[in-house]
Amino acid sequence: MTPEPAGHAPNSFPATLGSEVARDLLYLGFQARFLEARVRDLARSEVLHADLAGFRVDPRSTVLARAMRGGTDGKGDLCHPGPLAPGPALAFGATPLEFLRHLAGKGTSSASAREGGLSWTDLRRGIIGWGAPRGGTATQVLAGAAFAFRQRGEDRAALVFERRSALQSGGWHEGVNLAGALGVPLIVVLAAPQTGDGSDHADIEAVAASYGIAFARVGRDSPERIFPTVAAARRRAVNGEGPTLIELLDAGDGNRWEHHDAFAELAVTEDGLPEQVLDAIRKAAAAGVEHAAARLAKEPGPSTRDALVPVCTDAAPHPPWTRRDPPAPDTPAPNDAMGPPHAE
Amino acid sequence: MPNDAPAQVTRTRSGRPVTVLEAISEALWEEMERDERVFLMGEDIGAYGGAFKVTRGFLDRFGPSRVIDTPISEGGFTGAAAGAAHMGLRPVVEMQFMDFISPAYDVLTNYIATSLYRGAGPMPLVVRGPVGGGNRGGPFHSQNVEMAFFHTPGLKIVYPSNPRDAKGLLKSSIRDDNPVIFEEHKGLYRAPHCREVLPSEDYVIPLGSARTALEGEDLTIVTYGLMVHRSLEAAAELARDGIRAEVVDLRTLLPLDEEAIADSLKKTGKLLIVHEDTRTGGIAGEIAIRMNERAFEWLDGPILRVTAIDSPVPFSGELEDYFLPGVGDVVTAARYLVGY
């Protein structure tokens, strides 16, 4: 068996966007792009659900997460990546194979296929995935997690990345209001309008002001603009200056930065990144994704026993048939400790 | 315990009897003293001490970081409690009235209850608050909410009937690694007949364990909360006619102690279920099918139930008294069953 290529190792939080961050972002960006393509292929070939034929990665989510402090021990920052963004999970150290296992509902996935698809929670890696049918729940949950960070005086912050449509949900406003009232280290990022986002006309800056929290807007920009904005919000958060609401405007091209060319070019020209290094980064990212895709078909599916794990830490699950023996009026009931029925 | 502790949490220490409300206050106070991860969230629980004053004086002792006055947004702060629980804290959320838990239904059933199962880890949080009718509160301040959540795997539901159980069960709930909905009948909060002296030492009562409130041989009455007291009154009346009813207090509805119910049923052969909640979809139906599954051969008559009628809780006293199950209803049903 070919060993799985090492995932991206989370780095320490950098103060500025330097070459190390640039290389990370390049790697993660390429990885997300290759992963997107492979997921679409696997969906078309019915290895993954057909609905995933239109799978998209919003690479901005990768940049957002990279600006946070990742970890693999449950002590890093926390991120809610939105339902269509594996980017943060990858930026926080997950491998493409782990992501595909989860997406495909394999028995080897982190939740043994009891949860799958595009909602992925891995608290060790600081990922809290989509977990409720309406927008806003994640903002509430992450606000509470951020409260816990502050309560314990930890150098941690939480980031929630949702579509602008969250604005239409009362739950989102409850979460942001609570975060503002408690002044917790939370960064709330709302992405540009996308399909199905309805027709709200809210001025997000005014929304932030109404909740008494800081605001920042990132326009049609490349990663080098998003990264420092989030990094600054994180500094504010862990310094006890409260939450920040960040509006991400549409970056064009469906927010996909289809080829990363602009950023790659920037890295090569301004940071002096040699072309061959860029090529090596691209190949390393591709290798990880290709390994994952090839490996996926060999991963075992879940056992029905996996469905019968306790729903509470101390609950015994039961199989569908509730009578342990066929009913027989003349015989004692199963597990009878009282002797034969006194009705006889 | 500090000398300036509020009066409602010091009665057991001085050997005096406590009400259900004081028992709940003592449980919260002692758990917060014992475990710094425990904190409270709710509307007006800090400076005001809570609508029923359960948390009076807590803000002074534990400060605003552990006694949090929240915005009026039950969904929002219950969701935040989930996030804090993810990160290892043990939140206790107060619903000012449990009727107001409905805005948090989404996060409780979709997010919190599923956490462990979908790989997001344990969810140690308690949502507690007053329930029940008889106080002329009308449709929005009188409901029993257990069956709105009973159907959701992953939750636990506790509903005590007396101070001793209230304190021991709440402590267990706070120490439990699973989400617990803890219902407190407001008609019992300050009921004089419920006062009792509690053990001075730390104690817990395990969740999922019913108790026999009264032993008998002629029929089993399974009930919980305020209806335990109604059923005991009914049992006293029945006893005057020589009918000896056994009263089983469930204490925890989820997980349901069906072993205790079955054991009693096997002894009496007759089962009457009494709950204050409305009839359709009430817990009586679930208990009936479980006894059908595991003790059918011991039944000497139909399983009956006495419940509130299927309607919103009416405001008028006359209407509410008719709506709620009373002692006479229990006696009538019990007589019918015994004579079957």
XYZ file of C-alpha atoms in Angstrom:
684
model
C 0.000 0.000 0.000
C 1.271 3.400 -0.891
C 1.471 5.496 2.204
C -0.769 8.488 2.234
C 1.169 11.660 1.536
C 1.515 13.818 4.554
C -1.180 16.424 4.951
C -0.514 20.042 5.338
C 1.011 20.650 8.726
C -0.596 23.583 10.478
C 1.837 26.375 11.005
C 2.125 28.832 13.769
C 0.155 31.982 13.279
C 2.189 34.495 11.294
C 1.962 38.185 11.884
C 2.119 39.090 8.219
C 1.661 37.377 4.924
C 5.172 36.168 4.248
C 6.576 33.588 1.896
C 5.751 30.740 4.276
C 2.100 31.703 4.317
C 2.167 32.273 0.609
C 3.505 28.792 0.007
C 0.915 27.317 2.346
C -1.852 29.131 0.565
C -0.558 27.988 -2.773
C -0.416 24.402 -1.576
C -3.863 24.550 -0.026
C -5.308 26.339 -2.993
C -3.979 23.802 -5.447
C -5.120 21.000 -3.185
C -8.637 22.395 -2.981
C -8.773 22.869 -6.740
C -7.569 19.341 -7.486
C -9.918 17.956 -4.873
C -12.824 19.756 -6.432
C -12.059 18.241 -9.816
C -11.655 14.749 -8.430
C -14.883 14.924 -6.449
C -16.729 15.906 -9.600
C -15.138 13.009 -11.494
C -16.010 10.561 -8.739
C -19.584 11.814 -8.712
C -19.920 11.425 -12.445
C -18.584 7.881 -12.188
C -21.025 7.209 -9.314
C -18.372 6.544 -6.725
C -19.773 9.566 -4.934
C -23.347 10.772 -4.889
C -24.452 12.270 -8.176
C -25.363 15.526 -6.448
C -21.658 16.123 -6.004
C -21.125 16.466 -9.751
C -21.425 20.191 -9.174
C -19.163 20.195 -6.121
C -17.314 23.438 -5.596
C -14.661 24.542 -3.224
C -14.667 28.156 -2.213
C -10.921 28.745 -1.873
C -11.533 31.801 0.228
C -12.463 29.465 3.043
C -8.963 28.040 2.898
C -7.444 31.475 3.223
C -9.743 32.350 6.100
C -8.759 29.261 8.000
C -5.061 29.676 7.258
C -5.242 33.066 8.929
C -6.383 31.334 12.090
C -4.249 29.147 14.334
C -4.865 25.551 13.379
C -4.128 22.504 15.436
C -4.660 18.779 15.595
C -4.929 18.382 19.352
C -8.195 20.175 20.004
C -6.378 23.231 21.304
C -6.259 25.357 18.192
C -8.773 27.808 16.856
C -12.226 26.715 15.839
C -13.727 27.123 12.414
C -17.123 26.555 10.866
C -16.386 26.264 7.168
C -19.898 26.446 5.778
C -21.504 23.543 3.982
C -19.507 23.719 0.767
C -16.016 24.377 1.972
C -13.573 21.637 2.877
C -10.876 24.249 2.632
C -10.693 24.992 6.351
C -10.472 21.340 7.197
C -7.526 21.018 4.855
C -5.958 24.169 6.203
C -6.336 22.762 9.708
C -4.446 19.626 8.789
C -6.973 17.171 7.416
C -5.883 15.070 4.454
C -7.860 14.760 1.225
C -8.399 11.079 1.981
C -10.015 11.882 5.305
C -12.254 14.348 3.563
C -13.239 11.900 0.824
C -13.921 9.138 3.345
C -16.319 11.424 5.085
C -17.884 12.647 1.866
C -18.452 9.086 0.686
C -19.751 7.774 4.014
C -17.058 5.153 4.385
C -16.744 3.029 7.483
C -13.298 4.492 7.994
C -14.602 8.038 8.182
C -14.290 9.947 11.406
C -17.972 9.426 12.217
C -18.114 5.877 10.825
C -20.597 7.109 8.219
C -23.196 8.122 10.791
C -22.538 11.601 9.498
C -21.142 12.385 6.102
C -21.543 14.425 2.996
C -20.627 18.031 3.375
C -21.030 18.348 7.120
C -17.869 17.441 8.904
C -17.096 17.986 12.547
C -13.692 17.183 13.940
C -13.073 18.961 17.207
C -9.464 17.831 17.382
C -8.838 19.793 14.226
C -11.083 22.636 15.261
C -13.728 22.017 12.637
C -17.421 22.299 13.400
C -19.389 21.514 10.303
C -22.877 22.275 9.188
C -25.220 20.863 11.818
C -28.709 22.264 11.453
C -31.084 22.937 8.613
C -31.099 26.694 8.995
C -28.352 29.259 8.869
C -27.374 30.842 12.110
C -26.993 27.794 14.307
C -23.283 27.657 13.599
C -22.908 31.297 14.612
C -24.644 30.570 17.903
C -22.552 27.476 18.567
C -19.270 29.167 17.663
C -20.198 32.144 19.839
C -20.560 29.752 22.755
C -17.279 28.070 21.966
C -15.607 31.460 21.801
C -17.112 32.261 25.172
C -15.429 29.138 26.535
C -12.073 30.313 25.157
C -12.398 33.635 26.898
C -13.688 32.032 30.071
C -10.497 29.996 30.337
C -8.221 32.764 29.178
C -7.041 30.808 26.171
C -5.307 32.231 23.139
C -7.998 30.937 20.858
C -10.660 32.360 18.623
C -13.518 31.004 16.557
C -14.441 31.768 12.984
C -17.730 31.102 11.302
C -17.952 31.299 7.532
C -21.459 31.513 6.171
C -23.152 32.737 3.087
C -24.812 36.082 3.107
C -28.141 34.273 3.209
C -27.524 33.762 6.921
C -28.679 37.357 7.259
C -32.163 36.158 6.491
C -32.210 33.811 9.471
C -33.250 34.995 12.897
C -30.895 32.465 14.417
C -27.905 34.202 12.873
C -28.924 37.507 14.394
C -29.396 35.854 17.785
C -25.903 34.438 17.570
C -24.278 37.696 16.511
C -26.215 39.689 19.073
C -25.099 37.314 21.811
C -21.507 37.413 20.594
C -21.588 41.198 20.649
C -23.228 41.344 24.058
C -20.668 38.983 25.561
C -17.730 40.383 23.592
C -16.422 36.950 22.736
C -13.479 36.200 20.409
C -15.557 35.394 17.343
C -15.031 36.259 13.692
C -18.124 36.090 11.550
C -17.533 36.018 7.813
C -20.371 36.439 5.364
C -19.659 35.561 1.770
C -20.957 37.254 -1.306
C -24.352 36.463 -2.758
C -24.626 33.100 -4.411
C -27.401 31.077 -5.918
C -30.321 30.616 -3.596
C -29.407 33.501 -1.367
C -32.720 35.235 -1.783
C -33.011 38.934 -2.052
C -31.928 40.693 1.090
C -30.661 44.230 0.841
C -29.112 44.560 4.246
C -26.118 46.799 4.667
C -23.803 44.441 6.512
C -21.704 47.245 7.900
C -24.832 48.737 9.415
C -25.753 45.342 10.803
C -22.373 45.105 12.506
C -22.740 48.592 13.903
C -26.169 47.792 15.258
C -24.721 44.909 17.227
C -21.787 46.984 18.375
C -19.128 44.874 16.757
C -16.241 45.707 14.451
C -16.635 45.461 10.707
C -14.358 44.867 7.750
C -15.037 44.437 4.067
C -12.889 42.593 1.569
C -13.580 43.383 -2.042
C -12.770 41.591 -5.247
C -9.479 40.557 -3.889
C -6.977 37.837 -3.888
C -5.791 35.956 -0.792
C -3.248 38.528 0.217
C -6.108 40.864 1.069
C -8.316 38.358 2.854
C -5.540 36.922 4.953
C -4.465 40.080 6.783
C -8.075 41.118 7.313
C -8.864 37.899 9.099
C -5.531 37.927 10.892
C -6.268 41.394 12.218
C -9.713 40.313 13.342
C -8.163 37.386 15.116
C -5.711 39.634 16.925
C -8.576 41.816 18.042
C -10.495 38.774 19.209
C -7.784 37.213 21.331
C -6.849 40.625 22.710
C -10.313 40.861 24.191
C -11.610 43.473 21.764
C -14.641 41.437 20.786
C -16.040 39.982 17.611
C -15.638 41.183 14.058
C -18.016 40.841 11.155
C -16.272 40.513 7.796
C -18.068 40.867 4.510
C -16.489 39.085 1.581
C -17.618 40.506 -1.703
C -17.863 38.403 -4.813
C -14.382 37.692 -6.060
C -15.539 36.899 -9.563
C -15.273 33.626 -11.445
C -17.649 32.079 -8.966
C -15.154 32.763 -6.187
C -13.051 29.923 -7.432
C -9.823 31.580 -8.602
C -9.896 28.899 -11.162
C -6.208 28.624 -11.730
C -4.683 30.488 -8.861
C -2.608 32.063 -11.514
C -2.828 35.561 -10.230
C -1.741 34.592 -6.780
C 0.895 32.232 -8.059
C 2.251 34.938 -10.270
C 2.293 37.302 -7.358
C 4.170 34.785 -5.262
C 6.718 34.233 -7.960
C 7.278 37.846 -8.817
C 6.933 39.647 -5.493
C 8.074 36.980 -3.066
C 10.751 35.629 -5.334
C 9.302 32.158 -5.359
C 11.155 30.154 -8.006
C 9.026 28.614 -10.733
C 10.330 25.184 -9.899
C 9.200 25.567 -6.299
C 5.777 26.586 -7.509
C 5.699 23.516 -9.694
C 6.775 21.304 -6.793
C 3.992 22.695 -4.647
C 1.495 22.015 -7.388
C 2.700 18.444 -7.831
C 2.670 17.725 -4.097
C -0.887 18.925 -3.815
C -1.940 16.870 -6.812
C -0.242 13.748 -5.452
C -2.186 13.912 -2.204
C -5.476 14.262 -3.989
C -4.740 11.525 -6.501
C -3.721 9.160 -3.739
C -6.944 9.875 -1.904
C -9.077 9.344 -4.988
C -7.355 6.086 -5.810
C -7.575 4.870 -2.274
C -11.220 5.714 -1.783
C -12.605 2.755 -3.711
C -10.673 0.394 -1.444
C -12.051 1.887 1.730
C -14.655 -0.330 3.392
C -18.228 0.763 3.714
C -19.873 0.982 7.113
C -21.253 -1.967 8.994
C -24.862 -1.868 10.182
C -23.375 -2.229 13.646
C -22.067 1.285 13.214
C -25.667 2.490 13.259
C -26.170 1.007 16.698
C -23.695 3.039 18.668
C -25.200 4.788 21.662
C -26.890 8.098 21.079
C -26.038 8.916 24.673
C -22.764 8.028 26.338
C -24.530 5.470 28.503
C -27.476 4.333 26.397
C -27.864 0.840 25.024
C -29.133 0.935 21.453
C -31.844 -1.477 20.424
C -32.404 -3.294 17.147
C -35.605 -2.675 15.192
C -37.404 -5.743 16.555
C -38.388 -4.945 20.122
C -39.706 -8.315 21.241
C -36.767 -10.548 21.934
C -38.717 -13.802 21.471
C -41.868 -14.513 19.511
C -44.964 -13.826 21.624
C -46.213 -17.018 23.228
C -48.996 -16.634 25.808
C -48.222 -19.901 27.571
C -44.591 -19.182 28.231
C -42.979 -16.674 30.524
C -41.991 -13.409 28.955
C -38.325 -12.987 28.086
C -36.049 -12.042 30.927
C -38.802 -12.818 33.329
C -37.622 -12.524 36.874
C -41.035 -12.908 38.457
C -42.012 -16.425 37.377
C -44.935 -17.338 35.159
C -47.700 -14.828 34.550
C -50.007 -14.740 37.509
C -52.949 -14.475 35.095
C -52.629 -18.178 34.291
C -19.988 27.831 51.799
C -19.465 31.579 52.209
C -21.309 33.335 55.002
C -23.004 35.676 52.584
C -24.571 32.821 50.636
C -28.209 33.502 49.809
C -30.757 32.073 52.191
C -32.272 29.646 49.715
C -29.054 27.660 49.430
C -28.213 27.404 53.129
C -31.225 25.650 54.594
C -29.901 22.122 54.292
C -26.637 23.200 55.874
C -28.555 24.342 58.921
C -30.752 21.267 59.019
C -33.950 22.970 57.949
C -36.465 21.597 55.475
C -36.348 22.876 51.922
C -38.843 23.367 49.141
C -38.378 22.038 45.625
C -37.216 25.488 44.554
C -34.660 25.687 47.348
C -33.461 22.190 46.548
C -32.850 23.221 42.949
C -30.998 26.331 44.099
C -28.857 24.233 46.412
C -28.025 21.809 43.621
C -26.964 24.598 41.276
C -24.949 26.376 43.955
C -23.147 23.270 45.129
C -22.338 22.139 41.599
C -20.945 25.570 40.765
C -18.849 25.467 43.916
C -17.671 21.949 43.089
C -16.876 22.395 39.399
C -15.716 25.663 37.870
C -16.766 24.438 34.436
C -20.399 24.778 35.446
C -21.987 28.093 34.503
C -25.504 29.440 34.088
C -27.187 31.179 31.173
C -30.661 32.579 30.990
C -32.921 35.559 30.930
C -32.768 37.730 34.048
C -31.010 35.068 36.080
C -28.257 37.404 37.265
C -29.160 40.776 38.695
C -32.823 39.861 39.007
C -32.171 36.350 40.320
C -34.489 34.657 37.842
C -38.225 34.874 37.361
C -38.750 32.492 40.279
C -35.610 33.588 42.171
C -33.903 30.236 41.808
C -30.585 31.989 41.209
C -30.956 34.886 43.608
C -27.540 35.797 44.977
C -25.618 33.693 42.464
C -24.303 36.687 40.551
C -22.666 38.111 43.674
C -20.920 34.861 44.433
C -19.926 33.607 40.991
C -19.757 36.792 38.939
C -21.040 37.701 35.491
C -18.789 35.257 33.671
C -20.577 32.303 35.281
C -24.039 33.761 35.758
C -24.898 35.187 32.383
C -27.897 37.363 31.740
C -28.657 36.611 28.129
C -30.602 38.444 25.481
C -34.179 37.219 25.042
C -33.246 34.621 22.455
C -33.700 31.060 23.604
C -32.403 29.597 20.365
C -29.333 31.777 20.437
C -28.201 31.098 23.953
C -29.019 27.400 23.784
C -26.873 27.209 20.660
C -24.125 29.082 22.465
C -24.403 26.649 25.351
C -23.785 23.853 22.865
C -20.601 25.538 21.698
C -19.405 25.980 25.253
C -20.186 22.340 25.979
C -18.176 21.324 22.900
C -15.242 23.121 24.468
C -15.562 21.349 27.795
C -17.698 23.676 29.872
C -20.898 22.447 31.504
C -23.609 25.012 30.872
C -26.931 25.056 32.669
C -29.474 26.983 30.650
C -32.565 28.361 32.318
C -35.735 28.800 30.341
C -37.738 31.445 32.144
C -40.759 29.285 31.416
C -40.290 26.002 29.615
C -42.958 27.081 27.164
C -40.225 29.292 25.728
C -38.032 26.339 24.821
C -39.743 26.040 21.447
C -37.451 28.589 19.734
C -34.561 26.330 20.763
C -36.202 23.207 19.379
C -34.102 23.311 16.229
C -30.743 23.483 17.935
C -31.771 21.002 20.629
C -33.035 18.317 18.294
C -30.896 18.818 15.214
C -27.618 19.882 16.711
C -27.335 19.090 20.392
C -29.086 15.744 20.493
C -27.142 14.416 17.510
C -23.703 15.551 18.629
C -22.364 12.315 20.018
C -23.842 10.156 17.306
C -22.410 12.146 14.440
C -18.977 12.206 15.919
C -18.985 15.672 17.440
C -18.474 14.382 20.951
C -20.374 14.496 24.236
C -22.711 17.382 24.960
C -22.842 18.009 28.710
C -25.515 20.633 29.094
C -28.730 21.023 31.036
C -31.770 23.000 29.980
C -33.988 23.539 32.999
C -37.034 25.566 33.857
C -40.567 25.691 35.197
C -43.389 23.738 33.604
C -46.951 22.833 34.346
C -50.376 24.250 34.919
C -52.567 25.185 37.832
C -51.249 28.717 38.140
C -53.692 30.371 35.760
C -50.832 31.089 33.406
C -52.748 30.360 30.239
C -51.451 28.764 27.054
C -47.922 30.180 27.114
C -46.856 29.770 30.729
C -48.318 26.406 31.698
C -47.214 23.745 29.273
C -45.440 20.490 29.852
C -42.808 20.081 27.163
C -41.505 16.576 27.674
C -43.174 14.962 24.724
C -41.881 17.569 22.301
C -38.448 16.091 23.018
C -39.205 12.543 24.099
C -39.054 11.351 20.509
C -35.523 12.653 19.992
C -32.726 10.132 20.481
C -29.778 11.645 22.274
C -31.676 13.656 24.863
C -32.491 12.846 28.465
C -35.573 14.193 30.209
C -35.926 14.531 33.963
C -39.046 15.562 35.867
C -38.792 15.377 39.677
C -41.665 15.439 42.135
C -40.023 16.372 45.451
C -37.061 18.278 46.899
C -34.835 15.266 47.510
C -35.187 14.009 43.981
C -34.959 17.492 42.492
C -31.591 18.105 44.105
C -30.105 14.674 43.466
C -31.377 14.475 39.911
C -30.214 17.974 39.005
C -26.748 17.217 40.295
C -26.711 14.051 38.231
C -27.912 15.962 35.203
C -25.148 18.533 35.522
C -22.543 15.791 35.868
C -23.960 13.827 32.930
C -22.127 13.981 29.603
C -25.375 14.122 27.657
C -27.913 16.887 27.109
C -30.636 16.863 29.748
C -33.969 18.650 29.744
C -34.915 19.197 33.361
C -38.537 20.058 34.063
C -39.594 21.687 37.314
C -43.279 21.899 38.089
C -43.900 25.402 39.298
C -46.824 24.153 41.378
C -44.275 22.258 43.456
C -41.695 25.039 43.717
C -42.936 26.398 47.023
C -45.565 23.801 47.944
C -45.591 23.600 51.763
C -46.424 19.897 51.806
C -43.308 19.187 49.775
C -40.814 20.599 52.246
C -38.343 18.075 53.564
C -34.982 17.893 55.274
C -32.327 16.751 52.832
C -29.129 14.834 53.488
C -26.366 17.204 54.433
C -23.785 15.291 52.423
C -23.313 15.477 48.672
C -25.619 12.995 46.969
C -26.861 12.238 43.496
C -29.766 10.222 42.170
C -28.980 8.305 38.999
C -30.907 9.265 35.892
C -33.173 6.580 34.496
C -34.218 5.194 37.852
C -37.861 5.302 38.985
C -38.910 5.008 42.607
C -41.876 3.440 44.325
C -43.663 6.289 46.041
C -46.277 3.985 47.575
C -46.427 0.212 47.700
C -49.621 -1.613 46.808
C -50.953 -4.784 45.256
C -54.183 -4.038 43.429
C -53.072 -1.748 40.650
C -50.068 0.215 39.517
C -50.257 3.957 38.952
C -47.289 5.205 36.939
C -46.834 8.953 37.036
C -44.371 11.817 37.567
C -44.075 15.430 38.650
C -47.044 17.069 40.314
C -49.227 14.117 39.367
C -47.316 11.981 41.863
C -49.012 13.999 44.573
C -52.420 13.811 42.904
C -51.964 10.054 42.570
C -50.962 9.669 46.198
C -54.074 11.582 47.226
C -56.113 9.283 45.012
C -54.397 6.245 46.513
C -55.340 7.425 49.996
C -58.948 7.724 48.927
C -58.883 4.287 47.307
C -57.355 2.822 50.430
C -60.463 3.764 52.359
C -62.263 1.247 50.162
C -59.582 -1.357 50.646
C -57.933 -0.778 47.265
C -54.181 -0.738 47.588
C -52.615 1.190 44.751
C -48.905 1.147 44.034
C -47.609 4.514 42.866
C -44.466 4.570 40.739
C -42.754 7.941 40.325
C -40.792 7.827 37.068
C -38.483 10.753 37.977
C -36.687 10.348 34.634
C -38.746 10.045 31.476
C -35.848 9.501 29.101
C -34.312 7.024 29.588
C -37.504 5.402 30.815
C -37.176 2.894 33.641
C -39.418 0.301 32.054
C -37.982 -2.338 34.337
C -39.537 -0.656 37.335
C -42.873 -0.284 35.577
C -42.862 -3.906 34.463
C -41.903 -5.135 37.914
C -44.814 -3.295 39.460
C -47.195 -4.391 36.727
C -46.207 -8.005 37.232
C -47.132 -7.587 40.870
C -50.513 -5.905 40.383
C -51.685 -6.956 36.908
C -53.327 -3.558 36.346
C -51.718 -0.431 34.958
C -52.961 3.152 35.102
C -50.780 5.939 33.744
C -51.326 9.487 34.952
C -49.722 12.539 33.401
C -50.480 16.235 33.380
C -49.404 16.544 29.767
C -52.075 16.334 27.092
C -53.320 12.948 25.951
C -52.452 12.391 22.300
C -48.828 11.492 21.939
C -48.392 11.579 25.702
C -45.963 9.291 27.457
C -48.819 6.955 28.412
C -48.882 5.672 24.862
C -45.189 4.789 24.928
C -45.462 3.099 28.302
C -48.464 1.101 27.118
C -46.663 -0.274 24.084
C -43.566 -1.096 26.077
C -45.613 -3.047 28.607
C -47.389 -4.697 25.726
C -44.009 -5.798 24.455
C -42.528 -7.040 27.672
C -45.352 -7.823 30.118
C -48.453 -8.518 28.069
C -49.066 -11.862 29.744
C -49.302 -10.243 33.143
C -52.021 -7.791 32.237
C -55.392 -8.479 33.820
C -57.102 -5.525 32.225
C -56.646 -2.726 29.725
C -53.971 -0.162 30.286
C -55.707 3.102 31.110
C -54.564 6.682 31.276
C -55.624 9.865 33.008
C -54.300 12.990 31.326
C -55.051 16.571 30.492
C -57.480 16.978 27.640
C -56.161 17.621 24.164
C -56.233 21.384 24.066
C -54.026 24.354 24.818
C -53.890 25.165 28.517
C -56.853 27.474 29.165
C -56.457 30.703 31.093
C -59.620 30.781 33.179
C -59.399 28.960 36.480
C -62.630 27.139 35.880
C -61.490 25.942 32.499
C -57.998 25.040 33.663
C -59.293 22.974 36.551
C -61.450 21.053 34.123
C -58.543 20.700 31.696
C -56.101 19.294 34.241
C -56.355 15.740 35.554
C -57.593 15.727 39.134
C -57.675 13.355 42.055
C -61.245 12.387 41.228
C -60.258 11.391 37.709
C -57.539 9.123 39.034
C -59.872 7.544 41.575
C -62.559 6.905 38.956
C -60.139 5.305 36.531
C -58.544 3.224 39.274
C -61.890 1.904 40.480
C -62.851 0.935 36.954
C -59.573 -0.849 36.435
C -59.636 -2.711 39.715
C -63.145 -3.906 38.994
C -62.363 -5.020 35.478
